[in-house]
Coordinates of C-alpha atoms and ligand atoms in Angstrom, one line a residue:
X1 CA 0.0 0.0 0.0
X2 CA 1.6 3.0 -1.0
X3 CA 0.1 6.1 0.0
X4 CA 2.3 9.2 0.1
X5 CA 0.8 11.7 1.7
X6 CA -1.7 11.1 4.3
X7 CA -2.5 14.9 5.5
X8 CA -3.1 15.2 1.5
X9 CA -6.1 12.0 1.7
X10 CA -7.3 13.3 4.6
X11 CA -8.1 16.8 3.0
X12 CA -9.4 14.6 -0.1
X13 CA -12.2 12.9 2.1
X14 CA -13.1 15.5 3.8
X15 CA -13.7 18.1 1.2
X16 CA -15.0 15.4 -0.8
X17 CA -17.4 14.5 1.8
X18 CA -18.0 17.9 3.2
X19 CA -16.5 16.7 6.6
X20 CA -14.3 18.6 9.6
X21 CA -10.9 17.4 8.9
X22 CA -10.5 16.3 12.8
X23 CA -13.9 13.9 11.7
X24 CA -12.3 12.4 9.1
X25 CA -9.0 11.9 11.1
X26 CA -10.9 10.0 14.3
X27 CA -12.9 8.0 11.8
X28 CA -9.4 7.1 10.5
X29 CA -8.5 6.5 13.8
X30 CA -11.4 4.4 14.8
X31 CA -10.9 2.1 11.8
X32 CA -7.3 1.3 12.8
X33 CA -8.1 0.7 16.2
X34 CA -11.0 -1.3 15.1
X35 CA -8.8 -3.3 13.1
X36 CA -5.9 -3.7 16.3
X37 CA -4.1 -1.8 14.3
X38 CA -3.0 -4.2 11.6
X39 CA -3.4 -1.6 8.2
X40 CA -1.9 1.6 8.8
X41 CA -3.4 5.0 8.6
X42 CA -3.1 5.6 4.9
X43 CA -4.9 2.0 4.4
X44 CA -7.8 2.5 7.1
X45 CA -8.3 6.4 6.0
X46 CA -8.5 4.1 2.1
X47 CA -11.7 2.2 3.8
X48 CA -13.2 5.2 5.4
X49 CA -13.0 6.6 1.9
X50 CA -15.0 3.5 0.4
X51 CA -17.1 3.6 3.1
X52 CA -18.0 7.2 2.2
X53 CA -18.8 6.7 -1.2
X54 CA -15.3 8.6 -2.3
X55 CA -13.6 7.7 -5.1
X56 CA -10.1 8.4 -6.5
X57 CA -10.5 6.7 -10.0
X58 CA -11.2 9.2 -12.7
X59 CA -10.1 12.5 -11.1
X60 CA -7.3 14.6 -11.8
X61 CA -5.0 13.8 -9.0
X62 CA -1.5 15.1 -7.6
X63 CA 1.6 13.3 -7.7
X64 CA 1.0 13.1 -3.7
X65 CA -2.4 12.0 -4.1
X66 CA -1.1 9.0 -5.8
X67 CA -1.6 5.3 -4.0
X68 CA -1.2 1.6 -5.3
X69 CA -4.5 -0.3 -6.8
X70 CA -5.9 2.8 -8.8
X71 CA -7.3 2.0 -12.2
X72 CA -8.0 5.2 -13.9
X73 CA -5.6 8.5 -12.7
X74 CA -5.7 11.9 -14.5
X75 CA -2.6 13.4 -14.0
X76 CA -1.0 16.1 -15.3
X77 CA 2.9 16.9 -14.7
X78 CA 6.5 18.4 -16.3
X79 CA 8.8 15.5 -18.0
X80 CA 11.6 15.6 -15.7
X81 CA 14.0 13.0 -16.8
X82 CA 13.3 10.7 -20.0
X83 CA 15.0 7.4 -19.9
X84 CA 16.3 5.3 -22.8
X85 CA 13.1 2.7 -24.5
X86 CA 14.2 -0.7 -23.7
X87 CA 13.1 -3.7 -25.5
X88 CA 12.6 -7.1 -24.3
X89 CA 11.3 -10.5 -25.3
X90 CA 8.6 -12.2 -23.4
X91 CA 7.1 -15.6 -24.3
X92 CA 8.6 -15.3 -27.4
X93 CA 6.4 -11.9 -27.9
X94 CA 9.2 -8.5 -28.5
X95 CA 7.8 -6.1 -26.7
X96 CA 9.0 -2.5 -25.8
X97 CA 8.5 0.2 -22.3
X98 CA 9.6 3.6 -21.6
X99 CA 9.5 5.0 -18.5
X100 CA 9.7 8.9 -17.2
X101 CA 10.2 11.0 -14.1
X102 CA 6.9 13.4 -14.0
X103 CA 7.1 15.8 -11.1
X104 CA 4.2 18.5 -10.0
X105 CA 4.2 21.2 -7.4
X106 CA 4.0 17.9 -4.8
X107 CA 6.4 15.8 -5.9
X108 CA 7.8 13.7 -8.5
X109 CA 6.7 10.1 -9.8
X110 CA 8.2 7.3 -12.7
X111 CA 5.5 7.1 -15.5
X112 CA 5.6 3.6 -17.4
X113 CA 4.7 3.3 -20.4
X114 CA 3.9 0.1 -22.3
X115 CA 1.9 1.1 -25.5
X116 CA 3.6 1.3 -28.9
X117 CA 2.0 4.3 -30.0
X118 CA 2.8 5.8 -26.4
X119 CA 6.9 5.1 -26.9
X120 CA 6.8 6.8 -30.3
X121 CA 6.0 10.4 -28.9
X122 CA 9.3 9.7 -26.5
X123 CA 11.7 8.0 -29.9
X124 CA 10.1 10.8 -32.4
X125 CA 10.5 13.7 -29.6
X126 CA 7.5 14.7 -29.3
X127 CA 7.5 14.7 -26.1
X128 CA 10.4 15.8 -24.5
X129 CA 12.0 16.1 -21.0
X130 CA 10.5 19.8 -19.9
X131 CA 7.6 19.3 -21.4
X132 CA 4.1 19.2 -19.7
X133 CA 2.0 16.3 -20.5
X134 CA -1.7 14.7 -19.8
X135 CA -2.0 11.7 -19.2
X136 CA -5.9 9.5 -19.0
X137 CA -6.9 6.3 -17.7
X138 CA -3.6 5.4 -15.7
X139 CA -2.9 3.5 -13.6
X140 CA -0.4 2.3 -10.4
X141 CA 1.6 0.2 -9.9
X142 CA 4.3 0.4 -6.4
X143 CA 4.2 3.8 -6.5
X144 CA 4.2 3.9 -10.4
X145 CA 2.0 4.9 -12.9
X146 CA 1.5 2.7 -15.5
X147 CA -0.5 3.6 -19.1
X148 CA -1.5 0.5 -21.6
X149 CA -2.9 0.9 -24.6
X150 CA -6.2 2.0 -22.8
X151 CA -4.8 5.3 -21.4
X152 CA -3.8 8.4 -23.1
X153 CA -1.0 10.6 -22.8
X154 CA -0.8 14.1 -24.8
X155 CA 1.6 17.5 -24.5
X156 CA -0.2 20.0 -22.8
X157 CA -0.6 23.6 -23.4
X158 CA -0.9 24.0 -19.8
X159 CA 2.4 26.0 -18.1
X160 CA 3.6 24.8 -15.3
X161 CA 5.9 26.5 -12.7
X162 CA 7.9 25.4 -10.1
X163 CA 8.0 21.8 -9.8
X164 CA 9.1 19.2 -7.0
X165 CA 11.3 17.1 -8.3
X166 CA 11.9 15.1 -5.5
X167 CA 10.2 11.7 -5.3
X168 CA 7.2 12.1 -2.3
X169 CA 7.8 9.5 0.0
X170 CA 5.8 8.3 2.9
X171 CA 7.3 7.2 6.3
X172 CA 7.4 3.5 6.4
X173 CA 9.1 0.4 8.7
X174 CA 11.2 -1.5 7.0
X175 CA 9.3 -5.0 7.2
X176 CA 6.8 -3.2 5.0
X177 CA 9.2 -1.9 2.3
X178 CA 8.0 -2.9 -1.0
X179 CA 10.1 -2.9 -4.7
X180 CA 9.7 0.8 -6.3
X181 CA 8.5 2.5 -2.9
X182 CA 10.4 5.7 -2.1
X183 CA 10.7 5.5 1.4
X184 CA 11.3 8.0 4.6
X185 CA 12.9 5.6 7.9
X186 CA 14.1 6.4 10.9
X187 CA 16.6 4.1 12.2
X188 CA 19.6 3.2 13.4
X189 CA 23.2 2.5 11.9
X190 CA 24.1 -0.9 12.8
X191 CA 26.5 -2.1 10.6
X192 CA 29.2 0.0 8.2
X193 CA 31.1 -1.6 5.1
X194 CA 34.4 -0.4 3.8
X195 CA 34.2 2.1 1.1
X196 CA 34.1 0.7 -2.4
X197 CA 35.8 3.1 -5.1
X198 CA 35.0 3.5 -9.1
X199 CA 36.4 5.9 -11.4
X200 CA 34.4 8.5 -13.3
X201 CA 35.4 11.5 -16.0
X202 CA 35.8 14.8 -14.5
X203 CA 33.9 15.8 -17.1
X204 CA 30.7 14.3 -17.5
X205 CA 30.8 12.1 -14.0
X206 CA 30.6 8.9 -16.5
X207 CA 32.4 5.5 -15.6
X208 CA 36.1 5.9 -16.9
X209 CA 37.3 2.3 -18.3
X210 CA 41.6 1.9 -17.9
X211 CA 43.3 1.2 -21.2
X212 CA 45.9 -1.2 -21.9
X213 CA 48.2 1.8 -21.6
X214 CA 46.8 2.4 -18.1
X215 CA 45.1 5.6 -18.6
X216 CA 41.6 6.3 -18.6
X217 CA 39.3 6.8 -21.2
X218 CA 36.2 8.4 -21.3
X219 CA 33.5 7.4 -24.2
X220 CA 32.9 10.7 -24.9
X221 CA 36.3 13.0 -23.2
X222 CA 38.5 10.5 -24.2
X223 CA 41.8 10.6 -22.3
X224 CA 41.3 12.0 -18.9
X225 CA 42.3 12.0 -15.7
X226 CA 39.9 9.9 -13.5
X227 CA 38.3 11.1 -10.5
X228 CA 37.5 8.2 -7.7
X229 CA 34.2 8.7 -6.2
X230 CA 32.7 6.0 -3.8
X231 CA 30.1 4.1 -3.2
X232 CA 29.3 3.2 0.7
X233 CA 26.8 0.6 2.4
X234 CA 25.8 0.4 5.6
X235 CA 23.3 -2.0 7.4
X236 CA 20.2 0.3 9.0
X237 CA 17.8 -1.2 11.7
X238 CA 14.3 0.4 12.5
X239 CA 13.6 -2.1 14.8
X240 CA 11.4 -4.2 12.7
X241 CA 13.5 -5.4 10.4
X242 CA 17.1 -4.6 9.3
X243 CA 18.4 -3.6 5.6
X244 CA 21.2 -2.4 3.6
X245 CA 21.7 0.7 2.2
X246 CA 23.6 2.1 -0.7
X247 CA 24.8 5.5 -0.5
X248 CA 26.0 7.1 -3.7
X249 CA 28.5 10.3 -3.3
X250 CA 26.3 13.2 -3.8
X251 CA 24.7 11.5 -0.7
X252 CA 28.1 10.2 1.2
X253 CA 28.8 14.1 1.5
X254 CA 26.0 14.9 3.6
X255 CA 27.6 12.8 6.1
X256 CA 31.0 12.8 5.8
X257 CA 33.2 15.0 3.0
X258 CA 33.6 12.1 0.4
X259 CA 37.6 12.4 -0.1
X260 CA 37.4 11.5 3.9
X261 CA 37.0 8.0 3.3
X262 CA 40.3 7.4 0.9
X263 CA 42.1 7.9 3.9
X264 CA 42.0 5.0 6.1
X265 CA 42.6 6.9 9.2
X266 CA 39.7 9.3 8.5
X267 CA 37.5 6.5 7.0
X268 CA 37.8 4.6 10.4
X269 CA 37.4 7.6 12.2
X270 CA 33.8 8.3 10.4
X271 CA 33.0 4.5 10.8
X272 CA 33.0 4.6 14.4
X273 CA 31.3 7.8 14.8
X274 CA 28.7 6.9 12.5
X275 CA 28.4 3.5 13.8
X276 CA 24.8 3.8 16.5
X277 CA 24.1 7.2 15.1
X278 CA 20.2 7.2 14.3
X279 CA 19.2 8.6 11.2
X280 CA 16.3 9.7 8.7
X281 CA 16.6 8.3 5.5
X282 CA 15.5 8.5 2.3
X283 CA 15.5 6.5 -0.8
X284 CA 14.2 4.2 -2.9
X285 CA 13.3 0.8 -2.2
X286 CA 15.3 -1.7 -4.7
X287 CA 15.6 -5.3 -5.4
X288 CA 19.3 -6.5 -5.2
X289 CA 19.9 -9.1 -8.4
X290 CA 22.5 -10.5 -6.9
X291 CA 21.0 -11.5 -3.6
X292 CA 17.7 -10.9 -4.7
X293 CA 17.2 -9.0 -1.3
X294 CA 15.8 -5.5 -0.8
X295 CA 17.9 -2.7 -0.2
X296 CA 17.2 1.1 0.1
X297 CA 19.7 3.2 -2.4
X298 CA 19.5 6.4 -0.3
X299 CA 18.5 9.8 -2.0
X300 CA 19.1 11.7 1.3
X301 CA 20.3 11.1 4.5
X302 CA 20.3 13.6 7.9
X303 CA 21.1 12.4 11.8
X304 CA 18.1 12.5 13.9
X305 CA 18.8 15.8 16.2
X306 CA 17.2 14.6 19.2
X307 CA 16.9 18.3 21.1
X308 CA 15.4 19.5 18.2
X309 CA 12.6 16.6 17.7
X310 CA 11.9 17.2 21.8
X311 CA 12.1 20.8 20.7
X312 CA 8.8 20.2 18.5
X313 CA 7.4 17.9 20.8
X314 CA 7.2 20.7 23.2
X315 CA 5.4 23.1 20.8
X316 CA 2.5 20.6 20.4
Ligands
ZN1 ZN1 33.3 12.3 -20.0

């Protein structure tokens, strides 16, 4: 169940319904309780929806709005990032997808798409990353949308300003991670691995392959001179369940300067400070191919400040 922004569903119902938002939230409350607490929020404030007679199918919906099992989603968002059309062969069937960031003023989603006539806008150029599309009769998936041949998708004329491009994620425990989720946890550091290194071009931050010659070649630069950049992974522990985590180093410098950790001193140093520290992280929830496990590949990481939580507590 992915639901990403439960103060966003709440206002749903309860303008749909014409209700106090504090009324909607007890009948949430009542349903979980009801239930001894075995769905969470998002999923019993789902049933109070149904119950209601509210329905999220056919209705334009924000990117936050956005929750697994919907059949028909409106949506309309800003192209963000435009991957490369893969083909593959099922059953002995070819078949092609193409998937998409598409971020609104709430946040930013994959769009999948599976439908021949669909992928040609993306290989033709029609559509475009920066440009603002429609799309009809989606559907999700994780926290995906996906469009068959039964949805629609169209450029817009509609401008759009500021965007969100960062993936809305909803707090979750780790035993209820699913494949695709982005995902906000609170936990604890409980296990640190040594730093893995890979080289990249200066230039474009591309993987640099070592000649024969021992320099480095970049497909496009050519001969350069390699920058190391690291890749770290660390065990975290939220008390339900314990995963690993792959930080990347746009994300290793928001907790320790990335050059740190090429020298072993300072690497050990970081290790056993970081070691027991409790964090928030966030990041998307994979499935390792190797040891077809999950594992979270973190898109941001900050230590929990424990004054300033009690800080807010104290407000309330
Ligand atoms: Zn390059």
């Amino acid at each position: 169940m992915v639901m990403k922004n439960y103060d966003l569903l709440i206002d749903r119902i309860a303008k749909s319904a014409g209700l106090e938002r504090d009324e909607v939230i007890r009948k949430v409350e009542a349903k979980k309780a009801k239930l001894s607490g075995l769905i969470s929020r998002e999923g019993a404030a789902q049933i109070i929806a149904a119950e209601l007679g509210i329905s999220f199918e056919d209705q334009d919906l924000k990117v936050s709005e956005l929750m697994a099992g919907l059949r028909k989603v409106n949506i309309i968002g800003k192209v963000m990032r435009l991957f490369p059309v893969r083909e593959f062969e099922k059953n002995d069937r070819k078949g092609k997808v193409a998937n998409f960031v598409l971020a609104d003023e709430t946040g930013s989603t994959r769009v999948v798409l599976w439908d021949v006539n669909h992928i040609a806008l993306i290989e033709d150029g029609t559509i475009k990353e920066g440009d603002v599309v429609e799309i009809k009769n989606g559907s999700t998936r994780d926290s995906e949308i996906h469009l068959s041949s039964f949805g629609e998708i169209k450029k817009s004329g509609i401008e759009m300003g500021e965007v969100k491009s960062a993936p809305v994620s909803s707090e979750i425990v780790l035993s209820e991670a699913q494949q695709g989720q982005n995902a906000k946890v609170r936990g604890v550091v409980v296990q640190i691995f040594q730093p893995r290194f890979y080289s990249v071009c200066p230039n474009c931050n591309k993987k640099v392959l070592s000649g024969e010659d021992g320099k480095f070649k970049c497909a496009e630069h050519g001969e350069v001179e390699k920058r190391d950049r690291a890749i770290l992974n660390f065990v975290l522990d939220d008390g339900t369940e314990s995963m690993r985590v792959v930080m990347f180093s746009d994300q290793i410098n928001s907790v320790v300067p990335e050059d740190d950790l090429k020298d072993e001193a300072k690497a050990s140093a970081f290790r056993d400070d970081f070691l027991g520290t409790e964090i928030y992280l966030t990041g998307r929830v994979n499935r390792n191919q190797l040891f077809n496990n999950l594992e979270i590949v973190a898109n941001h990481v900050e230590r929990v400040d424990v004054e300033k939580l009690i800080e807010e507590l104290d407000k309330k």
